[in-house]
């Protein structure tokens, strides 16, 4: 269950830029069955500085990695789960000790089903360290494009009809 870094291009042609690079790591996690046996599942951890508060986990369904089940949740949730039980509802993460060393348990729940996975703690911790090297903890808001968010809000939210003035009747009196 070694950590395999996946190259993230920092700029066209691989040159350095001032923009933080995405962080991507592939590893193998274990899908835990009710009888405590584990099925190895290849997955990818991904962090995009353009969405600085979130991490994405992709569980690959085929060897070519063309099909995947993706989950996105707060980077802080993943970080907290390294040391203490964290999360409510659909995503819960907590420290987990196995016979082969420290791990992180990841419980996922959706209308389609539930899964309990075990990931190597060292891999998750190194991935998070790499994300914090790109966008430090507490500096996420520096990476948000507020103008774009405002534009999207204006485009995606319907215009509300003008409210009637309660001091006037329907004829405007």
Coordinates of N, CA, C and O in Angstrom, one line a residue:
X1 N 0.8 -1.2 0.0 CA 0.0 0.0 0.0 C 0.9 1.2 0.0 O 0.7 2.1 0.8
X2 N 1.8 1.3 -0.9 CA 2.7 2.4 -1.0 C 2.1 3.6 -1.7 O 1.2 3.4 -2.5
X3 N 2.5 4.7 -1.4 CA 2.1 5.9 -2.0 C 2.7 6.1 -3.4 O 4.0 6.0 -3.5
X4 N 1.9 6.3 -4.4 CA 2.5 6.6 -5.7 C 2.1 8.0 -6.2 O 1.0 8.2 -6.5
X5 N 3.1 8.9 -6.2 CA 2.8 10.3 -6.6 C 2.4 10.3 -8.1 O 3.0 9.6 -8.9
X6 N 1.4 11.0 -8.4 CA 1.0 11.2 -9.8 C 1.4 12.6 -10.2 O 1.1 13.6 -9.5
X7 N 2.2 12.8 -11.3 CA 2.6 14.1 -11.6 C 1.5 15.0 -11.9 O 0.5 14.7 -12.6
X8 N 1.6 16.2 -11.4 CA 0.6 17.3 -11.7 C 1.4 18.4 -12.4 O 2.4 18.9 -11.9
X9 N 0.9 18.8 -13.5 CA 1.6 19.8 -14.3 C 1.3 21.2 -13.7 O 0.2 21.5 -13.4
X10 N 2.4 21.9 -13.5 CA 2.3 23.2 -12.9 C 2.1 24.3 -13.9 O 1.6 25.3 -13.6
X11 N 2.5 24.1 -15.1 CA 2.3 25.1 -16.2 C 2.5 24.4 -17.5 O 2.9 23.3 -17.6
X12 N 2.1 25.1 -18.6 CA 2.3 24.5 -19.9 C 3.8 24.1 -20.1 O 4.7 24.8 -19.9
X13 N 4.0 22.9 -20.6 CA 5.3 22.4 -20.8 C 6.0 22.0 -19.6 O 7.2 21.7 -19.6
X14 N 5.4 22.0 -18.4 CA 6.0 21.7 -17.2 C 6.7 22.8 -16.5 O 7.3 22.6 -15.4
X15 N 6.7 24.0 -17.0 CA 7.5 25.1 -16.4 C 6.8 25.5 -15.1 O 5.6 25.3 -14.9
X16 N 7.6 26.1 -14.2 CA 7.1 26.6 -12.9 C 6.2 27.8 -13.1 O 6.5 28.6 -14.0
X17 N 5.2 27.9 -12.3 CA 4.3 29.1 -12.4 C 4.1 29.5 -10.9 O 4.4 28.8 -10.0
X18 N 3.5 30.7 -10.7 CA 3.1 31.1 -9.4 C 1.9 30.5 -8.9 O 1.6 30.6 -7.7
X19 N 1.1 29.9 -9.7 CA -0.1 29.2 -9.4 C 0.2 27.9 -8.7 O 1.0 27.1 -9.2
X20 N -0.5 27.6 -7.6 CA -0.2 26.3 -6.9 C -0.7 25.2 -7.8 O -1.6 25.3 -8.6
X21 N 0.1 24.1 -7.8 CA -0.2 22.9 -8.6 C -1.2 22.0 -7.9 O -1.3 22.0 -6.7
X22 N -1.9 21.2 -8.7 CA -2.8 20.2 -8.2 C -1.9 19.1 -7.5 O -0.8 19.0 -7.9
X23 N -2.5 18.4 -6.6 CA -1.8 17.3 -5.9 C -2.6 16.1 -6.2 O -3.8 16.1 -5.9
X24 N -2.0 15.0 -6.6 CA -2.7 13.8 -6.9 C -1.8 12.6 -6.5 O -0.6 12.6 -6.7
X25 N -2.4 11.7 -5.8 CA -1.7 10.5 -5.3 C -2.6 9.3 -5.6 O -3.8 9.3 -5.3
X26 N -2.0 8.2 -6.0 CA -2.7 6.9 -6.1 C -2.2 6.0 -5.0 O -1.0 6.0 -4.7
X27 N -3.1 5.2 -4.5 CA -2.8 4.2 -3.5 C -3.8 3.1 -3.6 O -4.7 3.1 -4.4
X28 N -3.6 2.1 -2.7 CA -4.6 1.0 -2.6 C -5.2 1.1 -1.2 O -4.4 1.2 -0.2
X29 N -6.5 1.1 -1.1 CA -7.2 1.0 0.1 C -7.9 -0.3 0.2 O -7.9 -1.1 -0.8
X30 N -8.4 -0.6 1.4 CA -9.1 -1.9 1.6 C -10.5 -1.6 1.8 O -10.9 -0.9 2.7
X31 N -11.4 -2.2 1.0 CA -12.8 -2.2 1.2 C -13.1 -3.3 2.2 O -12.9 -4.5 2.0
X32 N -13.6 -2.9 3.4 CA -13.8 -3.9 4.5 C -15.2 -4.5 4.4 O -16.2 -3.8 4.4
X33 N -15.3 -5.9 4.3 CA -16.5 -6.6 4.3 C -17.0 -6.8 5.7 O -16.2 -6.7 6.7
X34 N -18.3 -7.2 5.9 CA -18.8 -7.4 7.3 C -18.0 -8.5 8.1 O -18.0 -8.4 9.3
X35 N -17.4 -9.4 7.4 CA -16.6 -10.4 8.1 C -15.2 -10.0 8.4 O -14.4 -10.8 8.8
X36 N -14.9 -8.7 8.2 CA -13.6 -8.1 8.4 C -12.5 -8.4 7.4 O -11.4 -8.1 7.6
X37 N -12.9 -9.2 6.3 CA -11.9 -9.4 5.3 C -11.9 -8.1 4.4 O -12.8 -7.3 4.4
X38 N -10.8 -7.9 3.8 CA -10.6 -6.7 3.0 C -10.3 -7.0 1.5 O -9.6 -7.9 1.2
X39 N -11.0 -6.2 0.7 CA -10.8 -6.3 -0.8 C -10.0 -5.1 -1.2 O -10.4 -3.9 -1.0
X40 N -8.8 -5.3 -1.9 CA -8.0 -4.1 -2.3 C -8.7 -3.3 -3.4 O -9.3 -3.9 -4.3
X41 N -8.7 -2.0 -3.3 CA -9.3 -1.1 -4.3 C -8.3 0.0 -4.6 O -7.9 0.7 -3.6
X42 N -8.0 0.2 -5.8 CA -7.1 1.3 -6.2 C -7.9 2.5 -6.2 O -9.0 2.6 -6.6
X43 N -7.3 3.6 -5.6 CA -8.0 4.9 -5.5 C -7.0 6.0 -5.7 O -5.8 5.8 -5.6
X44 N -7.5 7.1 -6.0 CA -6.7 8.3 -6.2 C -7.2 9.4 -5.3 O -8.4 9.6 -5.2
X45 N -6.3 10.1 -4.6 CA -6.6 11.3 -3.8 C -6.2 12.5 -4.7 O -5.1 12.5 -5.3
X46 N -7.1 13.4 -4.8 CA -6.8 14.6 -5.6 C -7.2 15.9 -4.9 O -8.2 15.9 -4.2
X47 N -6.3 16.9 -5.1 CA -6.6 18.2 -4.5 C -6.3 19.2 -5.6 O -5.3 19.3 -6.3
X48 N -7.3 20.1 -5.8 CA -7.2 21.2 -6.8 C -7.2 22.5 -6.1 O -8.2 22.8 -5.5
X49 N -6.2 23.3 -6.2 CA -6.1 24.6 -5.5 C -7.2 25.5 -5.9 O -7.6 26.5 -5.2
X50 N -7.8 25.3 -7.1 CA -9.0 26.1 -7.5 C -10.2 25.9 -6.7 O -11.1 26.7 -6.7
X51 N -10.3 24.7 -6.0 CA -11.4 24.4 -5.1 C -10.7 24.1 -3.7 O -10.6 23.0 -3.3
X52 N -10.2 25.1 -3.1 CA -9.2 25.0 -2.0 C -9.7 24.3 -0.7 O -8.9 23.8 0.1
X53 N -11.0 24.2 -0.5 CA -11.5 23.6 0.7 C -11.8 22.1 0.6 O -12.0 21.5 1.5
X54 N -11.7 21.6 -0.6 CA -12.2 20.2 -0.9 C -11.0 19.3 -1.3 O -10.0 19.8 -1.9
X55 N -11.2 18.0 -1.0 CA -10.4 17.0 -1.6 C -11.3 16.0 -2.3 O -12.5 16.0 -2.0
X56 N -10.8 15.3 -3.3 CA -11.6 14.3 -4.0 C -10.9 13.0 -3.9 O -9.7 12.9 -4.0
X57 N -11.8 11.9 -3.7 CA -11.3 10.6 -3.7 C -12.0 9.9 -4.8 O -13.2 9.9 -4.9
X58 N -11.2 9.2 -5.7 CA -11.7 8.5 -6.8 C -11.4 7.0 -6.6 O -10.2 6.6 -6.5
X59 N -12.4 6.2 -6.6 CA -12.3 4.7 -6.5 C -12.4 4.2 -7.9 O -13.5 4.3 -8.5
X60 N -11.3 3.6 -8.4 CA -11.3 3.1 -9.8 C -12.0 1.8 -9.9 O -11.7 0.9 -9.1
X61 N -12.9 1.7 -10.9 CA -13.7 0.5 -11.1 C -13.1 -0.5 -12.1 O -13.5 -1.6 -12.2
X62 N -12.1 0.0 -12.8 CA -11.4 -0.8 -13.8 C -9.9 -0.5 -13.8 O -9.5 0.5 -13.3
X63 N -9.2 -1.4 -14.4 CA -7.7 -1.3 -14.4 C -7.2 -0.1 -15.2 O -6.2 0.4 -14.9
X64 N -7.9 0.3 -16.1 CA -7.5 1.4 -17.0 C -7.9 2.8 -16.4 O -7.6 3.8 -16.9
X65 N -8.6 2.7 -15.3 CA -9.0 3.9 -14.6 C -9.9 4.8 -15.4 O -9.9 6.1 -15.2
X66 N -10.7 4.2 -16.2 CA -11.6 5.0 -17.1 C -12.9 5.3 -16.3 O -13.6 6.2 -16.6
X67 N -13.3 4.3 -15.5 CA -14.5 4.5 -14.7 C -14.1 4.6 -13.2 O -13.3 3.8 -12.7
X68 N -14.8 5.5 -12.5 CA -14.5 5.7 -11.1 C -15.7 6.2 -10.4 O -16.6 6.9 -11.0
X69 N -15.7 5.9 -9.1 CA -16.7 6.5 -8.2 C -16.0 7.6 -7.5 O -15.0 7.4 -6.9
X70 N -16.5 8.8 -7.5 CA -15.9 10.0 -6.9 C -16.6 10.5 -5.7 O -17.9 10.6 -5.8
X71 N -15.9 10.8 -4.7 CA -16.4 11.5 -3.5 C -15.6 12.8 -3.3 O -14.4 12.8 -3.4
X72 N -16.3 13.8 -3.0 CA -15.6 15.1 -2.7 C -16.1 15.6 -1.3 O -17.3 15.5 -1.0
X73 N -15.2 16.0 -0.5 CA -15.5 16.4 0.9 C -14.4 17.4 1.4 O -13.4 17.6 0.7
X74 N -14.6 18.0 2.5 CA -13.7 19.0 3.1 C -12.3 18.4 3.4 O -12.2 17.4 4.0
X75 N -11.3 19.2 2.9 CA -10.0 18.8 3.3 C -9.8 18.8 4.8 O -9.1 17.9 5.3
X76 N -10.4 19.7 5.5 CA -10.3 19.8 6.9 C -10.8 18.5 7.6 O -10.3 18.0 8.6
X77 N -11.9 17.9 7.0 CA -12.5 16.7 7.5 C -11.5 15.6 7.4 O -11.3 14.8 8.4
X78 N -10.8 15.5 6.3 CA -9.8 14.4 6.1 C -8.6 14.6 7.1 O -8.2 13.7 7.8
X79 N -8.2 15.9 7.3 CA -7.1 16.2 8.2 C -7.5 15.9 9.7 O -6.7 15.2 10.4
X80 N -8.7 16.2 10.1 CA -9.1 16.0 11.4 C -9.3 14.5 11.7 O -9.0 14.0 12.8
X81 N -9.7 13.7 10.7 CA -9.9 12.3 10.8 C -8.6 11.5 11.0 O -8.6 10.4 11.4
X82 N -7.4 12.1 10.8 CA -6.2 11.5 11.1 C -6.0 11.2 12.6 O -5.3 10.3 13.0
X83 N -6.5 12.1 13.4 CA -6.3 12.1 14.8 C -7.5 11.9 15.7 O -7.3 11.5 16.9
X84 N -8.7 12.1 15.2 CA -9.9 11.9 16.0 C -11.1 11.6 15.1 O -11.1 12.0 13.9
X85 N -12.1 11.0 15.6 CA -13.3 10.8 14.8 C -13.9 12.1 14.3 O -14.0 13.0 15.1
X86 N -14.2 12.2 13.0 CA -14.6 13.4 12.4 C -15.7 13.1 11.4 O -15.7 12.0 10.8
X87 N -16.6 14.0 11.3 CA -17.6 13.9 10.2 C -19.0 13.4 10.8 O -19.0 12.8 11.8
X88 N -20.0 13.8 10.1 CA -21.4 13.4 10.4 C -22.0 13.0 9.1 O -21.7 13.6 8.1
X89 N -22.9 12.1 9.2 CA -23.7 11.8 8.0 C -23.0 10.9 6.9 O -22.5 9.9 7.2
X90 N -22.9 11.5 5.7 CA -22.4 10.7 4.6 C -20.9 10.4 4.6 O -20.5 9.4 4.0
X91 N -20.1 11.2 5.2 CA -18.6 10.9 5.3 C -18.2 11.0 6.7 O -18.3 12.1 7.4
X92 N -17.6 9.9 7.2 CA -17.0 9.9 8.5 C -15.6 9.3 8.4 O -15.4 8.3 7.7
X93 N -14.7 9.9 9.2 CA -13.3 9.5 9.1 C -12.7 9.4 10.6 O -13.0 10.3 11.4
X94 N -11.9 8.4 10.8 CA -11.3 8.3 12.2 C -10.0 7.4 12.1 O -9.8 6.7 11.2
X95 N -9.2 7.7 13.1 CA -7.9 6.9 13.2 C -8.3 5.4 13.4 O -9.3 5.0 14.0
X96 N -7.5 4.5 12.8 CA -7.7 3.1 12.8 C -6.4 2.4 12.9 O -5.5 2.7 12.2
X97 N -6.3 1.5 13.9 CA -5.1 0.7 14.1 C -5.3 -0.7 13.5 O -6.3 -1.4 13.8
X98 N -4.4 -1.2 12.7 CA -4.4 -2.5 12.1 C -3.2 -3.3 12.6 O -2.3 -2.8 13.1
X99 N -3.2 -4.6 12.2 CA -2.0 -5.4 12.5 C -0.8 -5.0 11.7 O 0.3 -5.2 12.1
X100 N -1.1 -4.3 10.6 CA 0.0 -3.9 9.7 C 0.4 -2.4 9.9 O 1.2 -1.9 9.2
X101 N -0.2 -1.8 10.9 CA 0.1 -0.4 11.2 C -1.0 0.6 11.3 O -2.2 0.1 11.3
X102 N -0.7 1.9 11.4 CA -1.8 2.9 11.6 C -2.5 3.1 10.2 O -1.8 3.1 9.2
X103 N -3.8 3.3 10.3 CA -4.6 3.5 9.1 C -5.6 4.6 9.4 O -5.7 5.1 10.6
X104 N -6.4 4.9 8.4 CA -7.5 5.8 8.6 C -8.7 5.1 8.1 O -8.7 4.5 7.0
X105 N -9.8 5.1 8.9 CA -11.1 4.5 8.4 C -11.9 5.6 7.8 O -12.0 6.7 8.2
X106 N -12.5 5.2 6.6 CA -13.3 6.1 5.9 C -14.7 5.4 5.7 O -14.7 4.4 5.0
X107 N -15.7 6.0 6.3 CA -17.1 5.4 6.1 C -17.9 6.3 5.2 O -18.0 7.5 5.5
X108 N -18.4 5.8 4.1 CA -19.1 6.5 3.1 C -20.5 6.0 3.1 O -20.7 4.7 3.1
X109 N -21.5 6.8 3.0 CA -22.9 6.4 3.0 C -23.6 7.2 1.9 O -23.5 8.5 1.8
X110 N -24.4 6.6 1.1 CA -25.2 7.2 0.1 C -26.5 6.5 -0.1 O -26.6 5.3 0.4
X111 N -27.4 7.0 -0.9 CA -28.7 6.2 -1.1 C -28.4 4.9 -1.8 O -29.2 4.0 -1.8
X112 N -27.3 4.8 -2.5 CA -26.9 3.6 -3.2 C -26.3 2.5 -2.4 O -26.1 1.4 -2.8
X113 N -25.8 2.9 -1.1 CA -25.2 1.9 -0.3 C -24.2 2.5 0.7 O -24.1 3.8 0.7
X114 N -23.5 1.7 1.4 CA -22.5 2.1 2.4 C -21.2 1.4 2.1 O -21.2 0.3 1.6
X115 N -20.1 2.0 2.5 CA -18.8 1.3 2.4 C -17.9 1.8 3.5 O -18.0 2.9 4.0
X116 N -17.1 0.8 4.0 CA -16.1 1.1 5.1 C -14.8 0.8 4.4 O -14.6 -0.4 4.0
X117 N -13.9 1.8 4.4 CA -12.6 1.6 3.8 C -11.5 1.9 4.7 O -11.7 2.7 5.7
X118 N -10.4 1.3 4.5 CA -9.2 1.5 5.3 C -8.1 1.9 4.4 O -7.7 1.3 3.5
X119 N -7.5 3.1 4.8 CA -6.4 3.7 4.0 C -5.2 3.8 4.9 O -5.3 4.1 6.1
X120 N -4.0 3.7 4.3 CA -2.8 3.8 5.0 C -2.6 5.3 5.6 O -2.7 6.2 4.8
X121 N -2.5 5.4 6.9 CA -2.4 6.7 7.5 C -1.2 7.6 6.9 O -1.4 8.7 6.6
X122 N -0.1 6.9 6.7 CA 1.1 7.6 6.2 C 0.8 8.2 4.8 O 1.3 9.3 4.5
X123 N 0.1 7.5 4.0 CA -0.2 8.0 2.6 C -1.1 9.2 2.7 O -0.9 10.2 2.0
X124 N -2.2 9.1 3.5 CA -3.1 10.2 3.7 C -2.4 11.4 4.3 O -2.6 12.6 3.8
X125 N -1.6 11.2 5.3 CA -0.9 12.3 5.9 C 0.1 13.0 5.0 O 0.1 14.2 4.9
X126 N 0.8 12.2 4.2 CA 1.7 12.8 3.2 C 1.0 13.6 2.1 O 1.4 14.6 1.7
X127 N -0.2 13.0 1.7 CA -1.0 13.7 0.7 C -1.5 15.1 1.2 O -1.4 16.1 0.6
X128 N -1.9 15.1 2.5 CA -2.4 16.3 3.1 C -1.2 17.3 3.2 O -1.4 18.5 3.0
X129 N 0.0 16.8 3.6 CA 1.2 17.7 3.7 C 1.4 18.4 2.3 O 1.7 19.5 2.3
X130 N 1.3 17.6 1.3 CA 1.5 18.1 -0.1 C 0.5 19.2 -0.4 O 0.8 20.2 -1.1
X131 N -0.8 19.0 0.0 CA -1.8 20.0 -0.3 C -1.6 21.2 0.5 O -1.8 22.3 0.0
X132 N -1.1 21.1 1.7 CA -0.8 22.3 2.5 C 0.4 23.0 2.0 O 0.5 24.2 2.2
X133 N 1.3 22.3 1.4 CA 2.4 23.0 0.7 C 2.0 23.9 -0.4 O 2.6 24.9 -0.7
X134 N 0.9 23.5 -1.1 CA 0.3 24.3 -2.2 C -0.6 25.4 -1.7 O -0.5 26.5 -2.2
X135 N -1.5 25.1 -0.8 CA -2.4 26.1 -0.2 C -2.4 25.8 1.3 O -3.0 24.9 1.8
X136 N -1.7 26.6 2.1 CA -1.6 26.4 3.5 C -2.9 26.5 4.2 O -3.8 27.2 3.8
X137 N -3.0 25.7 5.3 CA -4.2 25.7 6.1 C -4.5 27.2 6.6 O -3.6 27.9 7.0
X138 N -5.7 27.6 6.4 CA -6.1 28.9 6.8 C -6.0 29.9 5.7 O -6.4 31.1 5.8
X139 N -5.4 29.5 4.6 CA -5.2 30.5 3.4 C -6.0 30.1 2.2 O -5.9 30.6 1.1
X140 N -7.0 29.2 2.5 CA -7.9 28.7 1.4 C -8.6 29.9 0.7 O -8.8 29.9 -0.5
X141 N -9.1 30.8 1.5 CA -9.9 31.9 1.0 C -9.1 32.8 0.0 O -9.6 33.4 -0.9
X142 N -7.8 32.8 0.1 CA -6.9 33.5 -0.8 C -7.0 33.0 -2.2 O -6.7 33.7 -3.2
X143 N -7.3 31.7 -2.3 CA -7.4 31.0 -3.6 C -8.7 31.2 -4.3 O -8.8 30.8 -5.5
X144 N -9.7 31.6 -3.6 CA -11.1 31.7 -4.2 C -11.1 32.9 -5.1 O -10.6 34.0 -4.8
X145 N -11.8 32.7 -6.3 CA -12.0 33.8 -7.2 C -13.4 34.4 -6.9 O -14.4 33.9 -7.4
X146 N -13.4 35.4 -6.1 CA -14.7 36.0 -5.6 C -15.5 36.5 -6.7 O -16.7 36.4 -6.8
X147 N -14.8 37.2 -7.7 CA -15.6 37.8 -8.8 C -16.3 36.7 -9.6 O -17.4 36.8 -10.0
X148 N -15.6 35.6 -9.8 CA -16.2 34.4 -10.6 C -17.4 33.9 -9.7 O -18.4 33.6 -10.3
X149 N -17.2 33.8 -8.4 CA -18.3 33.3 -7.6 C -19.5 34.2 -7.6 O -20.6 33.7 -7.7
X150 N -19.2 35.5 -7.6 CA -20.3 36.5 -7.7 C -21.0 36.4 -9.0 O -22.3 36.4 -9.1
X151 N -20.3 36.2 -10.1 CA -20.8 36.1 -11.4 C -21.7 34.8 -11.5 O -22.8 34.9 -12.0
X152 N -21.2 33.7 -11.0 CA -21.9 32.5 -11.0 C -23.2 32.6 -10.2 O -24.3 32.2 -10.6
X153 N -23.1 33.3 -9.1 CA -24.3 33.4 -8.2 C -25.4 34.2 -9.0 O -26.5 33.9 -8.9
X154 N -24.9 35.3 -9.6 CA -25.9 36.1 -10.4 C -26.5 35.4 -11.6 O -27.6 35.6 -11.9
X155 N -25.7 34.5 -12.2 CA -26.2 33.7 -13.3 C -27.0 32.6 -13.0 O -28.0 32.2 -13.7
X156 N -26.7 32.0 -11.9 CA -27.4 30.7 -11.5 C -28.7 31.0 -10.6 O -29.6 30.1 -10.6
X157 N -28.7 32.1 -10.0 CA -29.9 32.3 -9.1 C -30.9 33.1 -9.9 O -30.6 34.1 -10.6
X158 N -32.2 32.7 -9.8 CA -33.2 33.4 -10.6 C -33.5 34.8 -10.0 O -33.3 35.0 -8.8
X159 N -33.9 35.7 -10.9 CA -34.2 37.0 -10.4 C -35.5 37.0 -9.6 O -36.4 36.3 -10.1
X160 N -35.6 37.6 -8.5 CA -36.8 37.6 -7.7 C -37.7 38.7 -8.2 O -37.2 39.8 -8.5
X161 N -39.0 38.5 -8.2 CA -39.9 39.6 -8.6 C -39.8 40.7 -7.5 O -39.5 40.4 -6.3
X162 N -40.1 41.9 -7.9 CA -40.1 43.0 -7.0 C -41.2 42.7 -5.9 O -42.3 42.3 -6.2
X163 N -40.8 43.0 -4.7 CA -41.7 42.8 -3.6 C -42.7 44.0 -3.6 O -42.4 45.1 -3.9
X164 N -44.0 43.7 -3.3 CA -45.0 44.8 -3.1 C -44.7 45.5 -1.9 O -44.2 45.0 -0.9
X165 N -44.8 46.8 -1.9 CA -44.6 47.7 -0.8 C -45.8 47.5 0.2 O -46.9 47.8 -0.2
X166 N -45.5 47.1 1.4 CA -46.6 46.8 2.3 C -47.3 48.1 2.7 O -48.5 48.1 3.2
X167 N -46.7 49.3 2.5 CA -47.4 50.6 2.9 C -48.3 51.0 1.8 O -49.0 52.0 1.9
X168 N -48.3 50.4 0.6 CA -49.2 50.7 -0.5 C -50.1 49.5 -0.8 O -49.7 48.4 -0.7
X169 N -51.3 49.8 -1.4 CA -52.1 48.7 -1.8 C -51.7 48.3 -3.2 O -50.7 48.8 -3.8
X170 N -52.3 47.4 -3.9 CA -51.9 46.9 -5.2 C -51.9 48.0 -6.3 O -51.3 47.9 -7.3
X171 N -52.7 49.1 -6.1 CA -52.8 50.2 -7.1 C -51.6 51.2 -6.8 O -51.6 52.2 -7.5
X172 N -50.8 50.9 -5.9 CA -49.7 51.8 -5.6 C -50.0 53.0 -4.7 O -49.3 54.0 -4.6
X173 N -51.2 52.9 -4.1 CA -51.7 54.0 -3.2 C -51.2 53.8 -1.8 O -51.0 52.8 -1.2

